[in-house]
PDB file of N, CA and C in Angstrom:
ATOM      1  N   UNK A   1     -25.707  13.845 -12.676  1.00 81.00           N
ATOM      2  CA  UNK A   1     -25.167  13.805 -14.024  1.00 81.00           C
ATOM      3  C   UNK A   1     -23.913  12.941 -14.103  1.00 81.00           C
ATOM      4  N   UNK A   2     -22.850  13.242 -13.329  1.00 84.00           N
ATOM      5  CA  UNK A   2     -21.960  12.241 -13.161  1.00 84.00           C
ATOM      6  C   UNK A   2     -22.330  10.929 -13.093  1.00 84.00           C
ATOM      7  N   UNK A   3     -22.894  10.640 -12.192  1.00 84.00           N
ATOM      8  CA  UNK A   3     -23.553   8.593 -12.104  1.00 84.00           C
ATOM      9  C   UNK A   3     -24.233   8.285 -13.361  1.00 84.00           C
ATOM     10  N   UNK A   4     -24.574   9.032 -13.910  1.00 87.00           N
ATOM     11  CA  UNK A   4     -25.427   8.851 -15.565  1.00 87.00           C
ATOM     12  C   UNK A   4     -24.651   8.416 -16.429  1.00 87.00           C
ATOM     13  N   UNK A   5     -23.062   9.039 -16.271  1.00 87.00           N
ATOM     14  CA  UNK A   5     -21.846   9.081 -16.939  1.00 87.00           C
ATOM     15  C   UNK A   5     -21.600   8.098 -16.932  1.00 87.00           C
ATOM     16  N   UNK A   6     -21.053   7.804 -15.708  1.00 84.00           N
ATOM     17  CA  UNK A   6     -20.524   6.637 -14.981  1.00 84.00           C
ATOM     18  C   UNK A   6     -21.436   4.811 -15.397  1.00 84.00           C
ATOM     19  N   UNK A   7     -22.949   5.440 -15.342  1.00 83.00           N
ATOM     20  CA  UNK A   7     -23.682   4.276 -15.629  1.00 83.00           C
ATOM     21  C   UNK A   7     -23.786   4.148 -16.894  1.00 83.00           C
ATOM     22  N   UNK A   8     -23.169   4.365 -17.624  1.00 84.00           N
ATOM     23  CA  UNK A   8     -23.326   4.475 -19.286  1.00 84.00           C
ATOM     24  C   UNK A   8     -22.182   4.179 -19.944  1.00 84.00           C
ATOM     25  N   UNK A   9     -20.868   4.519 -19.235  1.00 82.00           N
ATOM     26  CA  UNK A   9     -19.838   4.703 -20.133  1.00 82.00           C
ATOM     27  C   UNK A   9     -18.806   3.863 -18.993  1.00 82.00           C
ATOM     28  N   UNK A  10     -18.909   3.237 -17.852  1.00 79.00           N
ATOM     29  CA  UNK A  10     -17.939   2.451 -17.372  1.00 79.00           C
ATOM     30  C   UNK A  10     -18.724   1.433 -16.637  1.00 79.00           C
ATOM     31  N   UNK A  11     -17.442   0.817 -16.143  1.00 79.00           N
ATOM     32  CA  UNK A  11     -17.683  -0.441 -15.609  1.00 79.00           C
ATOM     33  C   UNK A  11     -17.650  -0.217 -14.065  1.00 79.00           C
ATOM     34  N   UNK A  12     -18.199  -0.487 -13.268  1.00 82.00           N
ATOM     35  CA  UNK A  12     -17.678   0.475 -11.202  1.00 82.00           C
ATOM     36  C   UNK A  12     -17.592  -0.787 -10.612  1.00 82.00           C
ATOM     37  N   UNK A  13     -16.263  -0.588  -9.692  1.00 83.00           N
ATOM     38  CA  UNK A  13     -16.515  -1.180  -9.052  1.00 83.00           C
ATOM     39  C   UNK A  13     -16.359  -0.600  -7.579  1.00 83.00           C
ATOM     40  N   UNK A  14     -17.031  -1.297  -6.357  1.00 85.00           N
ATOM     41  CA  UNK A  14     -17.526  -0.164  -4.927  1.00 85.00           C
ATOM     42  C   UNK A  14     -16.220  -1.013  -4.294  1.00 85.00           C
ATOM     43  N   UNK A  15     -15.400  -0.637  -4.092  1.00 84.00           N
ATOM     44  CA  UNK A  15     -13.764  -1.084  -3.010  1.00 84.00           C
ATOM     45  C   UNK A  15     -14.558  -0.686  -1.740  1.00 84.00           C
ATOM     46  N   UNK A  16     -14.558  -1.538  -0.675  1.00 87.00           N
ATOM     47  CA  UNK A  16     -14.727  -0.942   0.779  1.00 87.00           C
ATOM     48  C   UNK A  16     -13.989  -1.523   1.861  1.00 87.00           C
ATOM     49  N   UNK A  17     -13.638  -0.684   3.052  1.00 87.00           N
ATOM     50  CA  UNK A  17     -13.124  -1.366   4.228  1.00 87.00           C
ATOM     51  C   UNK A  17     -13.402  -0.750   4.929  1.00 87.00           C
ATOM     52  N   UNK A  18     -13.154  -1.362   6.480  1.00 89.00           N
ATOM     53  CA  UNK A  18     -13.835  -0.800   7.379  1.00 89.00           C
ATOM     54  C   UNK A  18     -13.310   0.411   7.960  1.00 89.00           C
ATOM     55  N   UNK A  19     -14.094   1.497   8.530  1.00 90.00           N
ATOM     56  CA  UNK A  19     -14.049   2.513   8.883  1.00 90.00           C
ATOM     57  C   UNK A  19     -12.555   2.821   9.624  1.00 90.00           C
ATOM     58  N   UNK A  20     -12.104   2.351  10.484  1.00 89.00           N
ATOM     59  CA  UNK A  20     -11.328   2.451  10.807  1.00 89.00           C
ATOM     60  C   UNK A  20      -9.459   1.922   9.978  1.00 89.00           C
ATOM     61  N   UNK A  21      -9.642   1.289   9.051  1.00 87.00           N
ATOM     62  CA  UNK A  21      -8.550   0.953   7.897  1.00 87.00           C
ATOM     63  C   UNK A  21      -8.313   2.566   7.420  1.00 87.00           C
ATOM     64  N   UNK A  22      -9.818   2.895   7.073  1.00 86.00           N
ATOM     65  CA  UNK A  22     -10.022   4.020   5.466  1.00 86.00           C
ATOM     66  C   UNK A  22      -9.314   4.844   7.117  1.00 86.00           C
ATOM     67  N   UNK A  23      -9.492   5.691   8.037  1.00 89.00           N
ATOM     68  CA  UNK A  23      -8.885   6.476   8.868  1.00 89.00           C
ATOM     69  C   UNK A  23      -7.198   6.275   9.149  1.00 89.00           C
ATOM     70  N   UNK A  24      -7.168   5.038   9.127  1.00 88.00           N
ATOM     71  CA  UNK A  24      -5.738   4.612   9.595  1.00 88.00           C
ATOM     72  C   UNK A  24      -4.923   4.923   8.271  1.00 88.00           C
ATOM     73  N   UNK A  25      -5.447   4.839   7.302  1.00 85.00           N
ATOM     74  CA  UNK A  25      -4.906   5.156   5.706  1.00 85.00           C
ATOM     75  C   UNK A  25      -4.645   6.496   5.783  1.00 85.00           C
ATOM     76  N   UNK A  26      -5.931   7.446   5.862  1.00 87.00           N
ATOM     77  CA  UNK A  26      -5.695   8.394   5.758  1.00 87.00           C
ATOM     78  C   UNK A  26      -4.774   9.336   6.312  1.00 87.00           C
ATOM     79  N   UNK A  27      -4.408   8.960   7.712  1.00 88.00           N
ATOM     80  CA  UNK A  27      -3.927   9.599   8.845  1.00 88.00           C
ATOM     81  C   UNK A  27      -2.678   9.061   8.290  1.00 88.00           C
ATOM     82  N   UNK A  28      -2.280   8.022   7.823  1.00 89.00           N
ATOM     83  CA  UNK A  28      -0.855   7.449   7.226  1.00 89.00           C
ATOM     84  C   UNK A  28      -0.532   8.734   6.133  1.00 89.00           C
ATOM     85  N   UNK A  29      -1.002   9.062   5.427  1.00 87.00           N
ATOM     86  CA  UNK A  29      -1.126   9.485   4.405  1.00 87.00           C
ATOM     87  C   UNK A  29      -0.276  10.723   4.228  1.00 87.00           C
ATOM     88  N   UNK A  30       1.002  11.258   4.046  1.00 87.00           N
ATOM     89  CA  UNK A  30       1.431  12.193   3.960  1.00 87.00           C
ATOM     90  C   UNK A  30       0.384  13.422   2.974  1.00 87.00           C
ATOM     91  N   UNK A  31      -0.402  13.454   2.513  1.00 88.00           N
ATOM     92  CA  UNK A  31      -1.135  14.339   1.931  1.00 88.00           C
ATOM     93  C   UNK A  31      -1.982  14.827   2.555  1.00 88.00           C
ATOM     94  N   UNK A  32      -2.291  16.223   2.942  1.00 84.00           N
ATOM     95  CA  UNK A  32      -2.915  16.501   3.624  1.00 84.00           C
ATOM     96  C   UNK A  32      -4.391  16.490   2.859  1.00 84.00           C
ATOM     97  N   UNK A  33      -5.647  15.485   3.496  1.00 82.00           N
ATOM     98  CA  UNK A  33      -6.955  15.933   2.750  1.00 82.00           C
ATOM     99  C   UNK A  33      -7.790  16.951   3.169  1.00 82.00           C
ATOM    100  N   UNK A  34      -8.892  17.686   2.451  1.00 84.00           N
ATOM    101  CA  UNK A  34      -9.420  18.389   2.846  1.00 84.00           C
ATOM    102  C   UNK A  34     -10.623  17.326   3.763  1.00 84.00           C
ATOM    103  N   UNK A  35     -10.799  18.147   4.968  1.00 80.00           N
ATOM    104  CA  UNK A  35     -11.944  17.544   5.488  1.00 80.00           C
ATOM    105  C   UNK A  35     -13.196  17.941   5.155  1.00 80.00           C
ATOM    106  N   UNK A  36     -14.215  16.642   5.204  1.00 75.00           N
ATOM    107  CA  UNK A  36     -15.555  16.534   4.315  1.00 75.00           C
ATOM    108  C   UNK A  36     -16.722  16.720   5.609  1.00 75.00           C
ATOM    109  N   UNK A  37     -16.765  16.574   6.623  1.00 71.00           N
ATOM    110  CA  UNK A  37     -17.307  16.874   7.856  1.00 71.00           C
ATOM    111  C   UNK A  37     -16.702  17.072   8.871  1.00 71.00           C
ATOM    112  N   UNK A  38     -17.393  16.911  10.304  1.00 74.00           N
ATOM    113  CA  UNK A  38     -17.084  17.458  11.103  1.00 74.00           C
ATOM    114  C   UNK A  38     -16.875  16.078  12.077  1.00 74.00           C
ATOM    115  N   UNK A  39     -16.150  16.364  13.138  1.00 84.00           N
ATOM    116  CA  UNK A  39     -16.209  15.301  14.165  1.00 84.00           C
ATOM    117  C   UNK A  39     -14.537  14.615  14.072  1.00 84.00           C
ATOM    118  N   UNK A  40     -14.498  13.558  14.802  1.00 88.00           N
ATOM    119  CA  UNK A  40     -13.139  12.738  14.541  1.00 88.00           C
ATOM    120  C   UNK A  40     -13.313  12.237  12.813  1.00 88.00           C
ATOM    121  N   UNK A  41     -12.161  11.618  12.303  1.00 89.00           N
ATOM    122  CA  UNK A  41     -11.837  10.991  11.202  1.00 89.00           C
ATOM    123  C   UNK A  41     -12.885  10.083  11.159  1.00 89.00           C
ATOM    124  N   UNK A  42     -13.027   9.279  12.067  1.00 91.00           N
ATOM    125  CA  UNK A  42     -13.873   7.886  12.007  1.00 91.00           C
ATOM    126  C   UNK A  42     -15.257   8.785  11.452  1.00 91.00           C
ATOM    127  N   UNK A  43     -15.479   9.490  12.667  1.00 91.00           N
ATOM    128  CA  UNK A  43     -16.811   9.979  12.391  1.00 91.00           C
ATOM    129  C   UNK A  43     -17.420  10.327  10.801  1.00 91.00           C
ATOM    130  N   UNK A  44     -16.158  11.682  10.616  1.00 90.00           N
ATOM    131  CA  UNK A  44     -16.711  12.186   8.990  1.00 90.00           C
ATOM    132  C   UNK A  44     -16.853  10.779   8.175  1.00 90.00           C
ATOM    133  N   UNK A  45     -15.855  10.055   8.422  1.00 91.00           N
ATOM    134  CA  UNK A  45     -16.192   9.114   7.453  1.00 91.00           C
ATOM    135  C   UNK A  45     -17.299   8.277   7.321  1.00 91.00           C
ATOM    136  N   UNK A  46     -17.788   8.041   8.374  1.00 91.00           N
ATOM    137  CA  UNK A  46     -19.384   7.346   8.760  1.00 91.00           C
ATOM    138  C   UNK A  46     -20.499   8.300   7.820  1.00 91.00           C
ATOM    139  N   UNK A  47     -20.226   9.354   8.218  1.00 90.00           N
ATOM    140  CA  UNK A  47     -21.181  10.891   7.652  1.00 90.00           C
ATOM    141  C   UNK A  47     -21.191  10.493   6.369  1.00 90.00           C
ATOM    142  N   UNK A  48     -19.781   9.996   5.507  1.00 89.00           N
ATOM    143  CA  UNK A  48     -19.638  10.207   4.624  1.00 89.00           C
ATOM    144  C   UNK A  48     -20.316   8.938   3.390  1.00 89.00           C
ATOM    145  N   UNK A  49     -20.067   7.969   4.600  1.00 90.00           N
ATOM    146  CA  UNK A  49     -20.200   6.478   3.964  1.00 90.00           C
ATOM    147  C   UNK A  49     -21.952   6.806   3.785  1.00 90.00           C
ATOM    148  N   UNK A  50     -22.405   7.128   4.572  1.00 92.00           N
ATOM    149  CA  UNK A  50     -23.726   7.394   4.757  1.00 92.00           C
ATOM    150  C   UNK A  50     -24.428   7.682   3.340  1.00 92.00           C
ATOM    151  N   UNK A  51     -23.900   8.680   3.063  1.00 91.00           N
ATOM    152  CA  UNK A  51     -24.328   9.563   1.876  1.00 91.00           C
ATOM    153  C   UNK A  51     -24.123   8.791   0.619  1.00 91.00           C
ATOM    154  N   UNK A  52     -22.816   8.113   0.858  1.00 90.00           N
ATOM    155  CA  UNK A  52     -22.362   7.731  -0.786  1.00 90.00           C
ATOM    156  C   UNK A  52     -23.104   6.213  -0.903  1.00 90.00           C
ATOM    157  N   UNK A  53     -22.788   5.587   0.459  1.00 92.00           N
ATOM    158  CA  UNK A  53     -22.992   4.121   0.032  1.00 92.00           C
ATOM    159  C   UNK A  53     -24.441   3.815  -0.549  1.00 92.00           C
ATOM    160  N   UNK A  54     -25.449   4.358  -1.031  1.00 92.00           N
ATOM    161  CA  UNK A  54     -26.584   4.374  -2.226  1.00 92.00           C
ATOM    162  C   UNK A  54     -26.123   4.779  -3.483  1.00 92.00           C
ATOM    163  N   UNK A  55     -25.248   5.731  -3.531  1.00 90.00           N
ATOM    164  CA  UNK A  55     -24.298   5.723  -5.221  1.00 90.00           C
ATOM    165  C   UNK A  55     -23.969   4.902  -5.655  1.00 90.00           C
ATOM    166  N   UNK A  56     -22.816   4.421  -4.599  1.00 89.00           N
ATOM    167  CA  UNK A  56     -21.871   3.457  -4.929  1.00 89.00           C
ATOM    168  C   UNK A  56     -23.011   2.080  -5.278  1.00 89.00           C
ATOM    169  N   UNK A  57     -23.272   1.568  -4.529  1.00 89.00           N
ATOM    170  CA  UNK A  57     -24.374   0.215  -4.733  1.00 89.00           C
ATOM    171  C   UNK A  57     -25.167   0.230  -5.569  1.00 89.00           C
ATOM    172  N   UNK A  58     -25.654   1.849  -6.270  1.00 88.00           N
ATOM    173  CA  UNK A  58     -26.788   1.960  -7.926  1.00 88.00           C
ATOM    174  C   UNK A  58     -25.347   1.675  -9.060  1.00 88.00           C
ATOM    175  N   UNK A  59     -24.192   2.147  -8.849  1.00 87.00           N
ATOM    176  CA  UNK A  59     -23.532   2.075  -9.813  1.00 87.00           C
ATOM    177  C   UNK A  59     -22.709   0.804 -10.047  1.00 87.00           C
ATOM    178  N   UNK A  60     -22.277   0.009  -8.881  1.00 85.00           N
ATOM    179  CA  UNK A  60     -21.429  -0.957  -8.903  1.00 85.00           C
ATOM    180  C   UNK A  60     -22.301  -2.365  -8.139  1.00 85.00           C
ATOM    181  N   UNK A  61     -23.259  -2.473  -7.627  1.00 81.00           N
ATOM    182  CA  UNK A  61     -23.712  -3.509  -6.965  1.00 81.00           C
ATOM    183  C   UNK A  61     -23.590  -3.601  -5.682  1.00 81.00           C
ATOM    184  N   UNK A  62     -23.113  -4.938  -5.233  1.00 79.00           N
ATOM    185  CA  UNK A  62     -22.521  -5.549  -4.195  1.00 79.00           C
ATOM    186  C   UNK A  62     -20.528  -4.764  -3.655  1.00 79.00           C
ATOM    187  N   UNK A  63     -20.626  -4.763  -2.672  1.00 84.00           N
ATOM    188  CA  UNK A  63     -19.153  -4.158  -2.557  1.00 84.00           C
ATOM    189  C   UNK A  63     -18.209  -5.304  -2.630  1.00 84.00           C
ATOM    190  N   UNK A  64     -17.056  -5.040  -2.575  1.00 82.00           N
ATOM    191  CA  UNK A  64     -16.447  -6.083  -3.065  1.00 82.00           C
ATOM    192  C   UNK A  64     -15.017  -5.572  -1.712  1.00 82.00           C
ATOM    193  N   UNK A  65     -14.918  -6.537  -0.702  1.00 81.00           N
ATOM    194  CA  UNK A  65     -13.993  -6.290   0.206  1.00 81.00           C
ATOM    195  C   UNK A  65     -12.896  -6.495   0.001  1.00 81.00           C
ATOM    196  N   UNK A  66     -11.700  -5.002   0.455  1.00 80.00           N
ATOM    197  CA  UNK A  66     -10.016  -5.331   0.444  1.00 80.00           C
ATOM    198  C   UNK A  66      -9.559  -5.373   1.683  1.00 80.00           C
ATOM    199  N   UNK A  67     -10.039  -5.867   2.368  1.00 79.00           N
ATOM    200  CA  UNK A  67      -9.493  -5.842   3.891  1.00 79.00           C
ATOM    201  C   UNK A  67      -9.452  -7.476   4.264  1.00 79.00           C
ATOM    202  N   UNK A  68      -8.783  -8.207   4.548  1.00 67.00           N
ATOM    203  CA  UNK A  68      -9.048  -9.501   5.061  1.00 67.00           C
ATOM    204  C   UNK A  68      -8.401 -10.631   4.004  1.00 67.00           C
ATOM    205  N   UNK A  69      -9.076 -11.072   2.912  1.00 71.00           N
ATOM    206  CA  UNK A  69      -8.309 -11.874   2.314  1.00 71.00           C
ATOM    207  C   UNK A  69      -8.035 -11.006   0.669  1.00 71.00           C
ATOM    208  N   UNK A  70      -6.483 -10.529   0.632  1.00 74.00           N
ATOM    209  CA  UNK A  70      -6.548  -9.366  -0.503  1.00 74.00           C
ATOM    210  C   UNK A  70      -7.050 -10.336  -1.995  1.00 74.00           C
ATOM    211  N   UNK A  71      -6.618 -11.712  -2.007  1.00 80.00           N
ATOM    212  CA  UNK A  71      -6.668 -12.102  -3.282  1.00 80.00           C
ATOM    213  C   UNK A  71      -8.214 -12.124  -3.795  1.00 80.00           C
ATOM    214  N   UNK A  72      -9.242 -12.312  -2.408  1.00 78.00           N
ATOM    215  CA  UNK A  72     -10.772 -12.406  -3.043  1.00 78.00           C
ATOM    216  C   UNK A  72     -11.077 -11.304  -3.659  1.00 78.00           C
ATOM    217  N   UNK A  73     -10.404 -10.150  -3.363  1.00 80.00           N
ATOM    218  CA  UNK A  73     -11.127  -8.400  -4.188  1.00 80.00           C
ATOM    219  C   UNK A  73     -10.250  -9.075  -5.336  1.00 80.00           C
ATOM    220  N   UNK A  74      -8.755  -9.224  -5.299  1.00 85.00           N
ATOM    221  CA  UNK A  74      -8.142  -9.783  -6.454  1.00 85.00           C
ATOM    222  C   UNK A  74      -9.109  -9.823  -7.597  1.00 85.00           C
ATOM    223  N   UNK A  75      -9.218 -11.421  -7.259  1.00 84.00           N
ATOM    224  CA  UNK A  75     -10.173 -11.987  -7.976  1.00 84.00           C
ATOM    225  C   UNK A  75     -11.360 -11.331  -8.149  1.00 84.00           C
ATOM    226  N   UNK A  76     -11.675 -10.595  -7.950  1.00 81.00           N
ATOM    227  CA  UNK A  76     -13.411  -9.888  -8.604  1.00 81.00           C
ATOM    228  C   UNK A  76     -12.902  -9.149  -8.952  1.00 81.00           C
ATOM    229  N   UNK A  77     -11.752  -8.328  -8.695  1.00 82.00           N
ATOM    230  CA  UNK A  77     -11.445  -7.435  -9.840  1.00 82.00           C
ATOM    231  C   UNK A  77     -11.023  -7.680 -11.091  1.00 82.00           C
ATOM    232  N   UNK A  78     -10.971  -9.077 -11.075  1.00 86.00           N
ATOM    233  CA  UNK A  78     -10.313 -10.055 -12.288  1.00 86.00           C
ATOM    234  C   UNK A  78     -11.265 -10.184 -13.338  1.00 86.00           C
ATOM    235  N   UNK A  79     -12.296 -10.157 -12.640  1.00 82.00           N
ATOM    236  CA  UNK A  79     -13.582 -10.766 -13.368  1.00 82.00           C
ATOM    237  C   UNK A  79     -14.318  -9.976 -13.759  1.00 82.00           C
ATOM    238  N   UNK A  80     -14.618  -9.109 -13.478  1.00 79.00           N
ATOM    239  CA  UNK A  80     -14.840  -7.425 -13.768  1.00 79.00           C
ATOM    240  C   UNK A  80     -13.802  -6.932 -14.921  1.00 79.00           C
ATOM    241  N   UNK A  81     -12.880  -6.906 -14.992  1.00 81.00           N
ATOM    242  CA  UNK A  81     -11.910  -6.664 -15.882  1.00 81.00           C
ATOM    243  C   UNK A  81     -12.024  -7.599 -17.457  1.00 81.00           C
ATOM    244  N   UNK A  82     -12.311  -9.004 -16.853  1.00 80.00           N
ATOM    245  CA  UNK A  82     -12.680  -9.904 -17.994  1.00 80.00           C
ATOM    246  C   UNK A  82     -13.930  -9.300 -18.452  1.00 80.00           C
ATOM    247  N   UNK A  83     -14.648  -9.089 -17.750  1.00 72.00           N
ATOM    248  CA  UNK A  83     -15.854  -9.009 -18.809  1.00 72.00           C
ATOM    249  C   UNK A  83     -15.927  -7.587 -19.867  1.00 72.00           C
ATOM    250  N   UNK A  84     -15.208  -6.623 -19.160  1.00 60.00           N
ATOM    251  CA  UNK A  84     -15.415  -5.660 -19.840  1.00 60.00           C
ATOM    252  C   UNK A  84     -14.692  -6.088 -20.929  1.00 60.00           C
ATOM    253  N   UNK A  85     -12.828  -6.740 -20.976  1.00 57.00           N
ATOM    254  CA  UNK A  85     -12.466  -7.153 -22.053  1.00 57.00           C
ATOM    255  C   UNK A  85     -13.287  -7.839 -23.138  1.00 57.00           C
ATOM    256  N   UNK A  86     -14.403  -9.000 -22.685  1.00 55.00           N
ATOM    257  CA  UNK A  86     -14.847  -9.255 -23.743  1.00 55.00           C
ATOM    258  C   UNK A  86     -16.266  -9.088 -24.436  1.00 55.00           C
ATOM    259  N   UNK A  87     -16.200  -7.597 -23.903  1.00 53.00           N
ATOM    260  CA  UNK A  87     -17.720  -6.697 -24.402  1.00 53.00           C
ATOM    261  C   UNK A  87     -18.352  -7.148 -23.601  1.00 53.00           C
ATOM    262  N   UNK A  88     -18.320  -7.343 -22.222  1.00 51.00           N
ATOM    263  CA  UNK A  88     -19.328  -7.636 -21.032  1.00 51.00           C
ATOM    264  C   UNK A  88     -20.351  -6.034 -21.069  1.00 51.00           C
ATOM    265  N   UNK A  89     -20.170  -5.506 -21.980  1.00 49.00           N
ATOM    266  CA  UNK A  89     -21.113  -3.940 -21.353  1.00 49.00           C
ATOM    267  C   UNK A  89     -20.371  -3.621 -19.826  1.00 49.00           C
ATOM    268  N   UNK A  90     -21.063  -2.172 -19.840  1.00 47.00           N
ATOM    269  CA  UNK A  90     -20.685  -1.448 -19.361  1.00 47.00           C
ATOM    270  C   UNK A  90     -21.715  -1.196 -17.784  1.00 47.00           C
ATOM    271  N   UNK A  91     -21.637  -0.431 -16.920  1.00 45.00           N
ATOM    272  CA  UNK A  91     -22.363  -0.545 -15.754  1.00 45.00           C
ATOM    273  C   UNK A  91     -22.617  -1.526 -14.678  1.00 45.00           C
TER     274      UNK A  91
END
C-alpha cells in the first residue's frame, strides 16, 4: 500500500552506496538504530539491501550513486527536481 502511495503521488529517487559507507555512516552515527537483522552491520545490511532493492528499482528506476563523484547524484537530483517542477508527473 505504501509503494502505491509512493507510485502515485511522488517522484523517488533510489540514493545508494556501498555497503560498507551505509555501515561506516551508521556506526558514525550518534543515534542509536534499531537493528533490522542479525549478523555484523555489513551483513544486516546485505539482508536488508536484498529485500528492498526490488522496491526501490519498481519505484525509482536506475539507482543513482553518492559515493565517488558527489556532483553526478548532484546532478540527477537536479533533473529529477526539474521535472517534477515542470509537471514532469509523478513516479
Amino acid at each position: 500500500e505504501s509503494r502505491a502511495q509512493l507510485a502515485r503521488h511522488c517522484r523517488c529517487a533510489w540514493l545508494q552506496a556501498p555497503l560498507s559507507v551505509l555501515a561506516a555512516r551508521i556506526a558514525a552515527d550518534s543515534v542509536e538504530r534499531p537493528r533490522l537483522g542479525t549478523g555484523s552491520l555489513e551483513e544486516e545490511l546485505a539482508q536488508v539491501e536484498l529485500r528492498r532493492d526490488p522496491w526501490f528499482r519498481e519505484l525509482a528506476g536506475a539507482p543513482i550513486a553518492t559515493i565517488g563523484e558527489p556532483a553526478v547524484a548532484l546532478q540527477a537530483l537536479q533533473r529529477l527536481a526539474r521535472g517534477v517542477e515542470a509537471g514532469g508527473g509523478t513516479g
